[in-house]
XYZ file of C-alpha atoms in Angstrom:
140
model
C -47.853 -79.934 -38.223
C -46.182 -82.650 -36.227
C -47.531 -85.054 -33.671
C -45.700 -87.211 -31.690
C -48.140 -90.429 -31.027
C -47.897 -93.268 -28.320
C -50.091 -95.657 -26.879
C -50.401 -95.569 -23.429
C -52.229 -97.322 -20.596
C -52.901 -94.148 -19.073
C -52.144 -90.626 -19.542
C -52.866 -87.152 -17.763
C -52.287 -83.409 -17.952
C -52.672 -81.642 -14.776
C -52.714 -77.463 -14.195
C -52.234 -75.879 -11.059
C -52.731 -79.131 -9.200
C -55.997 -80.253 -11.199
C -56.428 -83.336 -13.752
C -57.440 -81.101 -16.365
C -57.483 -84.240 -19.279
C -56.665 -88.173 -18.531
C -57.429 -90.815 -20.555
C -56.633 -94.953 -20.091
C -56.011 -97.633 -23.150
C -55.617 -95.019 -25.688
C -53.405 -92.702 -27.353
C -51.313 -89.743 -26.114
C -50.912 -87.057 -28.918
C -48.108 -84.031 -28.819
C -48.807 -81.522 -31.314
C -47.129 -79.067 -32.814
C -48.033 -76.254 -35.210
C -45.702 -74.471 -37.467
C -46.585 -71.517 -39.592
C -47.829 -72.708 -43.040
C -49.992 -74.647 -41.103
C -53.654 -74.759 -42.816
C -57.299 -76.270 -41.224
C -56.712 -78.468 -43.994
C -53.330 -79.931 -42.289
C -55.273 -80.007 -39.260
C -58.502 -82.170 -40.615
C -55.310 -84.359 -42.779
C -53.709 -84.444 -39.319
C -56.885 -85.675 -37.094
C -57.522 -88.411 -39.653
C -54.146 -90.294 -39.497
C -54.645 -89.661 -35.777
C -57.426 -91.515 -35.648
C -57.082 -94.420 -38.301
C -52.906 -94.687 -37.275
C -52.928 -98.964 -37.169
C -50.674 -98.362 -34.033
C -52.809 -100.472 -31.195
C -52.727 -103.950 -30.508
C -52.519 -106.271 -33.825
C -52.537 -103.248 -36.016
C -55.721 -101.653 -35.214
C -56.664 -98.087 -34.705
C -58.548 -95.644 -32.737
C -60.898 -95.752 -35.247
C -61.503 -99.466 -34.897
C -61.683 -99.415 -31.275
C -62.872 -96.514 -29.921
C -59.508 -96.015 -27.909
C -59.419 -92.416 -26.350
C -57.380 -89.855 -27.841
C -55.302 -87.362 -25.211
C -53.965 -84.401 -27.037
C -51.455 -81.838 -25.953
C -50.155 -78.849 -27.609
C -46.481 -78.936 -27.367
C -44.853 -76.151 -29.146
C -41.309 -77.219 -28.429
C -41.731 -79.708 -31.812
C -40.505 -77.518 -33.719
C -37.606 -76.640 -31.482
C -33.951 -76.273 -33.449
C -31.064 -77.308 -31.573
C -28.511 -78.252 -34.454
C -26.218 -74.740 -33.461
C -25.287 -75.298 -30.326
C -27.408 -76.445 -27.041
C -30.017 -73.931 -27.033
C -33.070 -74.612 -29.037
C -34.301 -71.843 -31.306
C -38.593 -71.915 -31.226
C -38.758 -70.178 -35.517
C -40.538 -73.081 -36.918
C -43.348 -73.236 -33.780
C -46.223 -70.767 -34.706
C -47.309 -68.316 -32.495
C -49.826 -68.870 -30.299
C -52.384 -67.004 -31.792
C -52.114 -69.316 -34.951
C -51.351 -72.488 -33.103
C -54.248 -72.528 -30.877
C -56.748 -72.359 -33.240
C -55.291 -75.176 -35.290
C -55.078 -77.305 -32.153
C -58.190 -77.146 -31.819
C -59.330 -77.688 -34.922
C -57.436 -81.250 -34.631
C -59.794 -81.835 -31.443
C -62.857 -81.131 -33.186
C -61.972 -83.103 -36.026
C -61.180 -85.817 -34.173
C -64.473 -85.524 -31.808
C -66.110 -85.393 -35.285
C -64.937 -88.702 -36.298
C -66.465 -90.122 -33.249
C -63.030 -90.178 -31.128
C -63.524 -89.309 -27.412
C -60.588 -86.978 -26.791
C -59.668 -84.925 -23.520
C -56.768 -82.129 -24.029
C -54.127 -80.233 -21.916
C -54.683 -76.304 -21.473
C -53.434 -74.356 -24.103
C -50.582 -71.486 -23.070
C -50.632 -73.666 -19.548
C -47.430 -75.118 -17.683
C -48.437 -78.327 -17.636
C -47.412 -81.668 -15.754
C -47.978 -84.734 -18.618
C -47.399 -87.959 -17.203
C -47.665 -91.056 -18.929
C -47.421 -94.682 -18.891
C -46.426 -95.742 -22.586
C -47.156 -99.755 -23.675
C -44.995 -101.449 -26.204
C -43.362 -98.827 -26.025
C -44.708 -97.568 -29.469
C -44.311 -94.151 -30.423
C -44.701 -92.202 -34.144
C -43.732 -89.260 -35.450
C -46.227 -87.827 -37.993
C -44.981 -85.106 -39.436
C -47.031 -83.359 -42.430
């Protein structure tokens, strides 16, 4: 599983026109799901989410109850190191990846996190506004 993590003053996914998940002062989350991916890598994957010492003078969501915007974003695992046109192998299908997104939501919401998602299998328009910047790549 990899998530791409940056703090943002405001973030949004929109579908078809409507704000499906927006969030302000928190943290935008792209996730990705390969295929040995367990519900164990997703609970490992919600916690270092949540307590990631990322936020202003190294605090977490977890110590400030910053909101947690997570998108599904298959394209992670994307291989482009033959030539210009990415290869999608490593991103698990849908019917594995969903699940396992989700499972990073709930985990999350069960650590007390308020989080607000994209739309799974959806073309979506993200837009952000990243501070710092600061972005991480966790990759597990």
């Amino acid at each position: 599983m990899r998530a791409v993590v940056q703090t943002v003053s405001r973030a949004s996914v929109t579908v078809d026109g409507e704000v499906v998940g927006e969030i302000a002062d928190g943290l935008l989350v792209l996730l990705g799901v390969t295929h040995a991916d367990t519900p164990q890598v997703a609970q490992t994957m919600a916690r270092k989410i949540h307590e990631l010492r990322i936020l202003d003078e190294e605090r977490s969501a977890a110590d400030t109850g910053a909101p947690v915007l997570v998108v599904s974003q298959f394209t992670l695992y994307g291989d482009a190191r033959k030539g210009r046109r990415p290869t999608w192998t490593a991103a698990a299908p849908a019917e594995l990846a969903e699940p396992l997104v989700t499972a990073v939501v709930e985990a999350l919401r069960e650590r007390g996190a308020k989080v607000e998602t994209g739309r799974f299998r959806a073309h979506m328009l993200v837009e952000s506004v990243n501070v710092g910047p600061r972005t991480i790549l966790l990759d597990l």
